[in-house]
Amino acid sequence: MGRRRAGKKKANQEEGGEAEGAECAQKSGFRLNDEDTDTLPTFATHPSDPVVAMAFGPSVRVYDARSSKGVELVEEKEALKHTAALRCLAFAQSGHLMASAGDDKLVKVWDTKTWKCLRSWLSPKKISAVQFSPKGDWVFFANKFGEVLAASCSAAELEKEVTELKPGEGSNLVLGHCCSIITDILIPSDGRHIITCDRDEKIRTSRMPTDPSDGSHEIAAYCLGHRSFVTCLAHVKSPGGEQLLLSGGGDGTVRLWQPELGTLLATFEVSTAASGEEEENESATVVAVAASPSGSIAVAVQGYPDVLLLKVTEEKTLGLVQRTLMTPAAHISHLGFSAEGQLWATALAPPSDQEGGADPAAAGRTPGTASLAVASLAQDGTLSPNQEAPPAQLAEAIQVAPARLEVGDSDPAQRVYTNRSTELGAVIPVKGLLKRKISEQERESRKANRNDKKPF
């Protein structure tokens, strides 16, 4: 009887969560497709060559500036192809390997010389982050169950012929976050630690084991201070050459840490800087943070098209250098610096407003398509986005299919956009991280119906 009641209660909660999400979508003027509502473009830059890889949906295209050509990555085996939205791309530090992973639970490693897939693994849950070890001999990937897994990228392992994948086969559990969604992974260049963050406000620095297949059993420090979920991590060098940690989160802050000790060095409130107004917006969420080799920091904030450029001062605080617009009429979903110091940004262009609002097509963007922008750092540390646009070959090489658009009978309000608009674009990675708030009445009801409180 207790199991039946618990099952019914869980079903009611799930229905309530779905209704809450639908209500949120309706308020924004869009009804979202449940199959693939959170497709956002992402990319990765090669650590040494002028090469950028971009993913949108299940496809990946690579642009090489040396040849001015683009290549679409193709898996020869039909059963091993990516079939859902890709969430993360990562290059090994040597640049000889690249990993792709996402909602189909597949992790694939590609040879960057031939762009052929060398090996695939299947995670038990959807992938939220991927990263290589400094030597490139292991690939680490986090899933939405709070696990970090590692798979060997040795020559013998990459040469294995795989025709069928089983969840967890060929990978090993390294660490876990107790069922909390892991949002990012960072591995320092010295390879001594693995840093992870999650939706429960935690940043964790764990000791990297000599053999990752043995698992990480020692926690060096926790970086605690965020008041909401943590979305992204990045390393940055201080003016003195010390490698520090940057984090961004749903509390509208970028924080600077000494990760091995868990010491908070500085906090920068992004909402005021992004809007240019004195009033702070507590709902502003940092969706991307990136740091250049020279120490410049780029920040993207939910709801604002501007990129914030910060720097670490001599006193190890964070200061604002510049606020600039890189991609008009679109919100930024990912940021990254190339080895040459160029700042790259991906964004999703919004659908046009049928009621006479802003038309992104007028700015040279096709509604519902991914866009890629690049800016160069000047000697004074500021960005010059208008002086260096991506070459024409890049726009031609990295082509992405427009968002699937399903139109209702005749009511424009019933249009279903697989890829969300400007207003919703930056909210996509945030929605799944917000915890459902429980009312006091529901809390008391749960206490009263607990099985361990019932008489036998």
GROMACS .gro file of C-alpha atoms in nm:
model
  456
    1MET     CA    1   0.000   0.000   0.000
    2GLY     CA    2   0.286   0.231   0.091
    3ARG     CA    3   0.459   0.168  -0.242
    4ARG     CA    4   0.141   0.239  -0.436
    5ARG     CA    5   0.088   0.566  -0.249
    6ALA     CA    6   0.452   0.666  -0.300
    7GLY     CA    7   0.432   0.588  -0.671
    8LYS     CA    8   0.115   0.795  -0.709
    9LYS     CA    9   0.274   1.080  -0.515
   10LYS     CA   10   0.584   1.075  -0.736
   11ALA     CA   11   0.369   1.081  -1.049
   12ASN     CA   12   0.179   1.382  -0.917
   13GLN     CA   13   0.508   1.561  -0.848
   14GLU     CA   14   0.634   1.490  -1.200
   15GLU     CA   15   0.310   1.619  -1.349
   16GLY     CA   16   0.343   1.931  -1.136
   17GLY     CA   17   0.700   1.985  -1.255
   18GLU     CA   18   0.596   1.949  -1.619
   19ALA     CA   19   0.305   2.189  -1.570
   20GLU     CA   20   0.541   2.439  -1.409
   21GLY     CA   21   0.779   2.418  -1.707
   22ALA     CA   22   0.493   2.455  -1.956
   23GLU     CA   23   0.362   2.759  -1.769
   24CYS     CA   24   0.709   2.917  -1.782
   25ALA     CA   25   0.725   2.858  -2.159
   26GLN     CA   26   0.378   3.001  -2.217
   27LYS     CA   27   0.464   3.318  -2.027
   28SER     CA   28   0.752   3.373  -2.268
   29GLY     CA   29   0.518   3.338  -2.568
   30PHE     CA   30   0.646   3.002  -2.689
   31ARG     CA   31   0.534   2.641  -2.652
   32LEU     CA   32   0.846   2.427  -2.648
   33ASN     CA   33   0.895   2.090  -2.813
   34ASP     CA   34   0.965   1.830  -2.542
   35GLU     CA   35   1.184   1.621  -2.772
   36ASP     CA   36   1.470   1.868  -2.805
   37THR     CA   37   1.395   2.198  -2.637
   38ASP     CA   38   1.743   2.292  -2.527
   39THR     CA   39   1.967   2.275  -2.834
   40LEU     CA   40   2.239   2.537  -2.808
   41PRO     CA   41   2.555   2.579  -3.014
   42THR     CA   42   2.889   2.508  -2.851
   43PHE     CA   43   3.247   2.501  -2.977
   44ALA     CA   44   3.611   2.432  -2.891
   45THR     CA   45   3.932   2.590  -3.021
   46HIS     CA   46   4.248   2.395  -3.099
   47PRO     CA   47   4.522   2.458  -2.837
   48SER     CA   48   4.789   2.545  -3.095
   49ASP     CA   49   4.648   2.553  -3.450
   50PRO     CA   50   4.395   2.796  -3.606
   51VAL     CA   51   4.118   2.536  -3.593
   52VAL     CA   52   3.772   2.572  -3.439
   53ALA     CA   53   3.510   2.297  -3.400
   54MET     CA   54   3.144   2.387  -3.361
   55ALA     CA   55   2.852   2.165  -3.260
   56PHE     CA   56   2.484   2.239  -3.308
   57GLY     CA   57   2.237   1.963  -3.245
   58PRO     CA   58   2.399   1.623  -3.317
   59SER     CA   59   2.638   1.750  -3.587
   60VAL     CA   60   2.996   1.879  -3.559
   61ARG     CA   61   3.179   2.088  -3.817
   62VAL     CA   62   3.543   2.190  -3.807
   63TYR     CA   63   3.699   2.494  -3.973
   64ASP     CA   64   4.073   2.513  -4.046
   65ALA     CA   65   4.191   2.867  -4.121
   66ARG     CA   66   4.506   2.736  -4.292
   67SER     CA   67   4.311   2.570  -4.569
   68SER     CA   68   3.995   2.785  -4.536
   69LYS     CA   69   3.791   2.465  -4.550
   70GLY     CA   70   3.530   2.310  -4.330
   71VAL     CA   71   3.485   1.943  -4.250
   72GLU     CA   72   3.175   1.776  -4.113
   73LEU     CA   73   3.261   1.492  -3.878
   74VAL     CA   74   3.098   1.170  -3.991
   75GLU     CA   75   3.078   0.842  -3.801
   76GLU     CA   76   3.095   0.554  -4.048
   77LYS     CA   77   2.903   0.313  -3.824
   78GLU     CA   78   2.535   0.398  -3.818
   79ALA     CA   79   2.481   0.255  -3.468
   80LEU     CA   80   2.755   0.478  -3.322
   81LYS     CA   81   2.645   0.813  -3.466
   82HIS     CA   82   2.545   1.104  -3.246
   83THR     CA   83   2.166   1.122  -3.241
   84ALA     CA   84   2.091   1.401  -2.991
   85ALA     CA   85   2.212   1.749  -2.900
   86LEU     CA   86   2.583   1.776  -2.823
   87ARG     CA   87   2.665   1.960  -2.500
   88CYS     CA   88   3.043   1.970  -2.499
   89LEU     CA   89   3.352   1.957  -2.717
   90ALA     CA   90   3.712   1.943  -2.592
   91PHE     CA   91   4.059   1.917  -2.744
   92ALA     CA   92   4.348   1.739  -2.577
   93GLN     CA   93   4.631   1.976  -2.480
   94SER     CA   94   4.852   1.824  -2.750
   95GLY     CA   95   4.577   1.884  -3.005
   96HIS     CA   96   4.590   1.532  -3.150
   97LEU     CA   97   4.249   1.430  -3.013
   98MET     CA   98   3.906   1.590  -2.979
   99ALA     CA   99   3.609   1.463  -2.778
  100SER     CA  100   3.238   1.520  -2.838
  101ALA     CA  101   2.955   1.427  -2.602
  102GLY     CA  102   2.593   1.511  -2.525
  103ASP     CA  103   2.238   1.398  -2.466
  104ASP     CA  104   2.267   1.067  -2.652
  105LYS     CA  105   2.506   0.953  -2.372
  106LEU     CA  106   2.779   0.892  -2.631
  107VAL     CA  107   3.137   1.007  -2.581
  108LYS     CA  108   3.338   1.001  -2.902
  109VAL     CA  109   3.711   1.067  -2.954
  110TRP     CA  110   3.825   1.194  -3.294
  111ASP     CA  111   4.168   1.201  -3.462
  112THR     CA  112   4.230   1.568  -3.547
  113LYS     CA  113   4.454   1.481  -3.846
  114THR     CA  114   4.207   1.263  -4.032
  115TRP     CA  115   3.890   1.365  -3.839
  116LYS     CA  116   3.792   1.001  -3.809
  117CYS     CA  117   3.630   0.862  -3.496
  118LEU     CA  118   3.875   0.645  -3.306
  119ARG     CA  119   3.664   0.523  -3.014
  120SER     CA  120   3.319   0.558  -2.858
  121TRP     CA  121   3.187   0.498  -2.508
  122LEU     CA  122   2.834   0.493  -2.372
  123SER     CA  123   2.758   0.662  -2.041
  124PRO     CA  124   2.471   0.544  -1.820
  125LYS     CA  125   2.333   0.901  -1.820
  126LYS     CA  126   2.341   1.212  -2.039
  127ILE     CA  127   2.677   1.388  -2.057
  128SER     CA  128   2.715   1.738  -1.916
  129ALA     CA  129   3.094   1.799  -1.940
  130VAL     CA  130   3.404   1.645  -2.097
  131GLN     CA  131   3.778   1.705  -2.052
  132PHE     CA  132   4.110   1.536  -2.137
  133SER     CA  133   4.396   1.469  -1.897
  134PRO     CA  134   4.703   1.690  -1.961
  135LYS     CA  135   4.882   1.409  -2.147
  136GLY     CA  136   4.573   1.318  -2.345
  137ASP     CA  137   4.587   0.957  -2.231
  138TRP     CA  138   4.251   0.973  -2.051
  139VAL     CA  139   3.920   1.136  -2.129
  140PHE     CA  140   3.697   1.237  -1.836
  141PHE     CA  141   3.324   1.293  -1.872
  142ALA     CA  142   3.056   1.391  -1.622
  143ASN     CA  143   2.694   1.292  -1.644
  144LYS     CA  144   2.369   1.427  -1.503
  145PHE     CA  145   2.362   1.163  -1.229
  146GLY     CA  146   2.659   1.331  -1.059
  147GLU     CA  147   2.928   1.089  -1.174
  148VAL     CA  148   3.266   1.155  -1.332
  149LEU     CA  149   3.387   0.866  -1.546
  150ALA     CA  150   3.723   0.814  -1.714
  151ALA     CA  151   3.816   0.612  -2.022
  152SER     CA  152   4.165   0.530  -2.145
  153CYS     CA  153   4.284   0.689  -2.471
  154SER     CA  154   4.592   0.471  -2.502
  155ALA     CA  155   4.688   0.349  -2.849
  156ALA     CA  156   4.573  -0.004  -2.766
  157GLU     CA  157   4.235   0.120  -2.642
  158LEU     CA  158   4.175   0.348  -2.940
  159GLU     CA  159   4.254   0.067  -3.183
  160LYS     CA  160   3.985  -0.161  -3.040
  161GLU     CA  161   3.708  -0.250  -3.280
  162VAL     CA  162   3.373  -0.159  -3.125
  163THR     CA  163   3.049  -0.260  -3.293
  164GLU     CA  164   2.809  -0.248  -2.998
  165LEU     CA  165   2.814  -0.026  -2.692
  166LYS     CA  166   2.696  -0.107  -2.341
  167PRO     CA  167   2.646   0.159  -2.072
  168GLY     CA  168   2.960   0.201  -1.862
  169GLU     CA  169   3.164  -0.054  -2.056
  170GLY     CA  170   3.526   0.056  -2.102
  171SER     CA  171   3.498   0.345  -1.853
  172ASN     CA  172   3.563   0.370  -1.480
  173LEU     CA  173   3.401   0.573  -1.204
  174VAL     CA  174   3.642   0.839  -1.074
  175LEU     CA  175   3.425   1.037  -0.832
  176GLY     CA  176   3.068   1.134  -0.758
  177HIS     CA  177   2.865   1.433  -0.638
  178CYS     CA  178   2.584   1.242  -0.466
  179CYS     CA  179   2.320   1.263  -0.742
  180SER     CA  180   2.379   1.635  -0.809
  181ILE     CA  181   2.416   1.740  -1.173
  182ILE     CA  182   2.782   1.813  -1.249
  183THR     CA  183   2.795   2.121  -1.469
  184ASP     CA  184   3.166   2.148  -1.553
  185ILE     CA  185   3.505   1.974  -1.522
  186LEU     CA  186   3.846   2.138  -1.512
  187ILE     CA  187   4.186   1.966  -1.499
  188PRO     CA  188   4.491   2.187  -1.429
  189SER     CA  189   4.791   2.159  -1.660
  190ASP     CA  190   4.997   1.989  -1.389
  191GLY     CA  191   4.739   1.709  -1.370
  192ARG     CA  192   4.746   1.692  -0.990
  193HIS     CA  193   4.376   1.765  -0.937
  194ILE     CA  194   4.037   1.737  -1.099
  195ILE     CA  195   3.798   2.024  -1.026
  196THR     CA  196   3.423   1.979  -1.061
  197CYS     CA  197   3.117   2.195  -0.990
  198ASP     CA  198   2.750   2.114  -0.953
  199ARG     CA  199   2.401   2.257  -0.919
  200ASP     CA  200   2.420   2.240  -0.539
  201GLU     CA  201   2.647   2.544  -0.510
  202LYS     CA  202   2.962   2.333  -0.463
  203ILE     CA  203   3.303   2.341  -0.629
  204ARG     CA  204   3.517   2.041  -0.539
  205THR     CA  205   3.893   1.993  -0.583
  206SER     CA  206   3.983   1.623  -0.581
  207ARG     CA  207   4.324   1.458  -0.595
  208MET     CA  208   4.396   1.306  -0.934
  209PRO     CA  209   4.489   0.937  -0.885
  210THR     CA  210   4.797   0.797  -1.055
  211ASP     CA  211   4.567   0.556  -1.235
  212PRO     CA  212   4.223   0.717  -1.294
  213SER     CA  213   4.065   0.373  -1.320
  214ASP     CA  214   4.131   0.334  -0.945
  215GLY     CA  215   3.908   0.634  -0.869
  216SER     CA  216   3.974   0.952  -0.674
  217HIS     CA  217   3.931   0.891  -0.301
  218GLU     CA  218   4.078   1.212  -0.158
  219ILE     CA  219   3.919   1.557  -0.160
  220ALA     CA  220   4.172   1.839  -0.137
  221ALA     CA  221   3.923   2.122  -0.079
  222TYR     CA  222   3.572   2.256  -0.129
  223CYS     CA  223   3.527   2.605  -0.273
  224LEU     CA  224   3.209   2.722  -0.099
  225GLY     CA  225   3.051   3.064  -0.142
  226HIS     CA  226   2.809   3.058  -0.435
  227ARG     CA  227   2.449   3.110  -0.327
  228SER     CA  228   2.305   2.918  -0.623
  229PHE     CA  229   2.410   2.657  -0.880
  230VAL     CA  230   2.757   2.684  -1.036
  231THR     CA  231   2.752   2.687  -1.417
  232CYS     CA  232   3.112   2.711  -1.539
  233LEU     CA  233   3.481   2.697  -1.444
  234ALA     CA  234   3.801   2.837  -1.596
  235HIS     CA  235   4.166   2.878  -1.506
  236VAL     CA  236   4.329   3.219  -1.509
  237LYS     CA  237   4.680   3.340  -1.429
  238SER     CA  238   4.733   3.619  -1.181
  239PRO     CA  239   4.976   3.902  -1.261
  240GLY     CA  240   5.226   3.713  -1.046
  241GLY     CA  241   5.190   3.396  -1.256
  242GLU     CA  242   4.986   3.195  -1.005
  243GLN     CA  243   4.717   2.972  -1.155
  244LEU     CA  244   4.381   3.056  -0.999
  245LEU     CA  245   4.025   2.933  -1.051
  246LEU     CA  246   3.729   3.126  -1.189
  247SER     CA  247   3.368   3.020  -1.139
  248GLY     CA  248   3.035   3.160  -1.253
  249GLY     CA  249   2.691   3.079  -1.120
  250GLY     CA  250   2.323   3.139  -1.089
  251ASP     CA  251   2.376   3.391  -0.811
  252GLY     CA  252   2.501   3.646  -1.065
  253THR     CA  253   2.864   3.640  -0.956
  254VAL     CA  254   3.206   3.552  -1.094
  255ARG     CA  255   3.434   3.432  -0.816
  256LEU     CA  256   3.811   3.397  -0.792
  257TRP     CA  257   3.957   3.109  -0.589
  258GLN     CA  258   4.274   2.942  -0.474
  259PRO     CA  259   4.140   2.595  -0.563
  260GLU     CA  260   4.386   2.378  -0.369
  261LEU     CA  261   4.298   2.554  -0.043
  262GLY     CA  262   3.935   2.641  -0.120
  263THR     CA  263   4.005   3.008  -0.045
  264LEU     CA  264   3.773   3.271  -0.194
  265LEU     CA  265   3.987   3.562  -0.315
  266ALA     CA  266   3.736   3.790  -0.488
  267THR     CA  267   3.371   3.820  -0.592
  268PHE     CA  268   3.246   4.022  -0.889
  269GLU     CA  269   2.873   4.101  -0.924
  270VAL     CA  270   2.798   4.076  -1.296
  271SER     CA  271   2.437   4.199  -1.308
  272THR     CA  272   2.520   4.565  -1.252
  273ALA     CA  273   2.815   4.556  -1.492
  274ALA     CA  274   2.617   4.379  -1.767
  275SER     CA  275   2.319   4.612  -1.758
  276GLY     CA  276   2.512   4.931  -1.694
  277GLU     CA  277   2.254   5.023  -1.428
  278GLU     CA  278   2.299   5.070  -1.058
  279GLU     CA  279   2.023   4.828  -0.960
  280GLU     CA  280   2.139   4.469  -0.922
  281ASN     CA  281   1.948   4.185  -1.084
  282GLU     CA  282   1.965   3.879  -0.863
  283SER     CA  283   1.827   3.658  -1.140
  284ALA     CA  284   2.124   3.726  -1.371
  285THR     CA  285   2.313   3.403  -1.436
  286VAL     CA  286   2.668   3.367  -1.562
  287VAL     CA  287   2.640   3.122  -1.853
  288ALA     CA  288   3.003   3.123  -1.972
  289VAL     CA  289   3.348   3.221  -1.845
  290ALA     CA  290   3.674   3.205  -2.041
  291ALA     CA  291   4.031   3.322  -1.976
  292SER     CA  292   4.300   3.404  -2.232
  293PRO     CA  293   4.666   3.298  -2.204
  294SER     CA  294   4.748   3.659  -2.112
  295GLY     CA  295   4.497   3.664  -1.824
  296SER     CA  296   4.201   3.846  -1.979
  297ILE     CA  297   3.862   3.714  -1.863
  298ALA     CA  298   3.545   3.708  -2.075
  299VAL     CA  299   3.201   3.662  -1.916
  300ALA     CA  300   2.859   3.603  -2.073
  301VAL     CA  301   2.549   3.679  -1.865
  302GLN     CA  302   2.196   3.549  -1.913
  303GLY     CA  303   1.962   3.809  -2.059
  304TYR     CA  304   2.237   4.047  -2.179
  305PRO     CA  305   2.398   4.043  -2.526
  306ASP     CA  306   2.712   4.217  -2.402
  307VAL     CA  307   3.038   4.039  -2.316
  308LEU     CA  308   3.211   4.156  -1.999
  309LEU     CA  309   3.590   4.171  -2.004
  310LEU     CA  310   3.752   4.143  -1.660
  311LYS     CA  311   4.107   4.124  -1.527
  312VAL     CA  312   4.281   4.000  -1.213
  313THR     CA  313   4.453   4.285  -1.033
  314GLU     CA  314   4.779   4.278  -0.839
  315GLU     CA  315   4.573   4.249  -0.519
  316LYS     CA  316   4.398   3.938  -0.665
  317THR     CA  317   4.063   4.109  -0.709
  318LEU     CA  318   3.845   4.121  -1.021
  319GLY     CA  319   3.804   4.448  -1.210
  320LEU     CA  320   3.591   4.543  -1.511
  321VAL     CA  321   3.788   4.639  -1.822
  322GLN     CA  322   3.521   4.662  -2.092
  323ARG     CA  323   3.161   4.583  -2.183
  324THR     CA  324   3.115   4.515  -2.554
  325LEU     CA  325   2.859   4.374  -2.797
  326MET     CA  326   2.988   4.078  -3.000
  327THR     CA  327   2.674   3.924  -3.148
  328PRO     CA  328   2.378   4.161  -3.199
  329ALA     CA  329   2.025   4.015  -3.181
  330ALA     CA  330   2.142   3.691  -3.017
  331HIS     CA  331   2.239   3.566  -2.674
  332ILE     CA  332   2.577   3.404  -2.618
  333SER     CA  333   2.582   3.040  -2.514
  334HIS     CA  334   2.957   2.967  -2.504
  335LEU     CA  335   3.287   3.159  -2.490
  336GLY     CA  336   3.645   3.053  -2.550
  337PHE     CA  337   3.988   3.199  -2.622
  338SER     CA  338   4.214   3.057  -2.892
  339ALA     CA  339   4.589   3.011  -2.853
  340GLU     CA  340   4.636   3.337  -3.045
  341GLY     CA  341   4.426   3.524  -2.787
  342GLN     CA  342   4.116   3.567  -3.004
  343LEU     CA  343   3.782   3.546  -2.825
  344TRP     CA  344   3.522   3.324  -2.991
  345ALA     CA  345   3.154   3.319  -2.904
  346THR     CA  346   2.857   3.111  -3.016
  347ALA     CA  347   2.497   3.226  -3.002
  348LEU     CA  348   2.154   3.127  -3.125
  349ALA     CA  349   1.975   3.379  -3.346
  350PRO     CA  350   1.610   3.426  -3.242
  351PRO     CA  351   1.299   3.370  -3.450
  352SER     CA  352   1.164   3.689  -3.606
  353ASP     CA  353   0.887   3.875  -3.430
  354GLN     CA  354   0.564   3.843  -3.624
  355GLU     CA  355   0.413   4.144  -3.451
  356GLY     CA  356   0.660   4.393  -3.587
  357GLY     CA  357   0.940   4.357  -3.330
  358ALA     CA  358   1.309   4.323  -3.388
  359ASP     CA  359   1.399   4.122  -3.695
  360PRO     CA  360   1.732   3.941  -3.659
  361ALA     CA  361   1.740   3.865  -4.029
  362ALA     CA  362   1.798   4.235  -4.085
  363ALA     CA  363   2.126   4.196  -3.902
  364GLY     CA  364   2.240   3.925  -4.140
  365ARG     CA  365   2.118   3.634  -3.931
  366THR     CA  366   1.872   3.364  -4.030
  367PRO     CA  367   1.619   3.313  -3.750
  368GLY     CA  368   1.677   3.000  -3.547
  369THR     CA  369   2.034   2.936  -3.664
  370ALA     CA  370   2.359   2.927  -3.472
  371SER     CA  371   2.612   3.205  -3.519
  372LEU     CA  372   2.983   3.230  -3.446
  373ALA     CA  373   3.164   3.556  -3.371
  374VAL     CA  374   3.530   3.637  -3.311
  375ALA     CA  375   3.708   3.936  -3.158
  376SER     CA  376   4.074   4.021  -3.106
  377LEU     CA  377   4.241   4.149  -2.793
  378ALA     CA  378   4.418   4.482  -2.834
  379GLN     CA  379   4.742   4.562  -2.653
  380ASP     CA  380   4.550   4.748  -2.384
  381GLY     CA  381   4.346   4.434  -2.314
  382THR     CA  382   4.021   4.553  -2.474
  383LEU     CA  383   3.821   4.372  -2.743
  384SER     CA  384   3.774   4.490  -3.101
  385PRO     CA  385   3.482   4.282  -3.231
  386ASN     CA  386   3.398   4.506  -3.525
  387GLN     CA  387   3.750   4.515  -3.664
  388GLU     CA  388   3.787   4.143  -3.718
  389ALA     CA  389   3.483   3.947  -3.830
  390PRO     CA  390   3.500   3.578  -3.917
  391PRO     CA  391   3.613   3.534  -4.280
  392ALA     CA  392   3.354   3.452  -4.543
  393GLN     CA  393   3.497   3.100  -4.569
  394LEU     CA  394   3.414   3.041  -4.203
  395ALA     CA  395   3.047   3.121  -4.244
  396GLU     CA  396   3.045   2.894  -4.546
  397ALA     CA  397   3.244   2.616  -4.379
  398ILE     CA  398   3.058   2.597  -4.050
  399GLN     CA  399   2.704   2.561  -4.169
  400VAL     CA  400   2.436   2.453  -3.927
  401ALA     CA  401   2.082   2.354  -4.006
  402PRO     CA  402   1.812   2.604  -3.904
  403ALA     CA  403   1.601   2.520  -3.604
  404ARG     CA  404   1.315   2.282  -3.674
  405LEU     CA  405   1.002   2.497  -3.682
  406GLU     CA  406   0.661   2.344  -3.636
  407VAL     CA  407   0.378   2.588  -3.700
  408GLY     CA  408   0.038   2.550  -3.537
  409ASP     CA  409  -0.294   2.578  -3.722
  410SER     CA  410  -0.317   2.954  -3.753
  411ASP     CA  411  -0.230   3.101  -3.416
  412PRO     CA  412   0.125   3.249  -3.409
  413ALA     CA  413   0.133   3.193  -3.033
  414GLN     CA  414   0.118   2.816  -3.096
  415ARG     CA  415   0.442   2.804  -3.290
  416VAL     CA  416   0.683   2.542  -3.159
  417TYR     CA  417   1.050   2.627  -3.173
  418THR     CA  418   1.292   2.343  -3.118
  419ASN     CA  419   1.564   2.600  -3.052
  420ARG     CA  420   1.456   2.881  -2.825
  421SER     CA  421   1.448   3.249  -2.898
  422THR     CA  422   1.665   3.533  -2.776
  423GLU     CA  423   1.464   3.564  -2.457
  424LEU     CA  424   1.492   3.194  -2.375
  425GLY     CA  425   1.826   3.111  -2.535
  426ALA     CA  426   2.048   3.186  -2.238
  427VAL     CA  427   1.801   3.034  -1.994
  428ILE     CA  428   1.830   2.688  -2.144
  429PRO     CA  429   2.123   2.555  -1.939
  430VAL     CA  430   1.976   2.717  -1.628
  431LYS     CA  431   1.628   2.566  -1.624
  432GLY     CA  432   1.751   2.214  -1.548
  433LEU     CA  433   1.968   2.338  -1.262
  434LEU     CA  434   1.700   2.517  -1.065
  435LYS     CA  435   1.555   2.312  -0.783
  436ARG     CA  436   1.179   2.288  -0.746
  437LYS     CA  437   1.062   2.491  -0.448
  438ILE     CA  438   0.842   2.304  -0.201
  439SER     CA  439   0.566   2.485  -0.018
  440GLU     CA  440   0.532   2.458   0.359
  441GLN     CA  441   0.203   2.270   0.319
  442GLU     CA  442   0.363   2.013   0.089
  443ARG     CA  443   0.657   1.978   0.326
  444GLU     CA  444   0.425   1.899   0.617
  445SER     CA  445   0.232   1.653   0.401
  446ARG     CA  446   0.553   1.472   0.314
  447LYS     CA  447   0.648   1.446   0.679
  448ALA     CA  448   0.306   1.305   0.771
  449ASN     CA  449   0.325   1.040   0.496
  450ARG     CA  450   0.678   0.921   0.564
  451ASN     CA  451   0.683   0.542   0.582
  452ASP     CA  452   0.929   0.532   0.872
  453LYS     CA  453   0.681   0.730   1.088
  454LYS     CA  454   0.390   0.495   1.032
  455PRO     CA  455   0.300   0.229   1.291
  456PHE     CA  456   0.351  -0.133   1.189
   0.00000   0.00000   0.00000
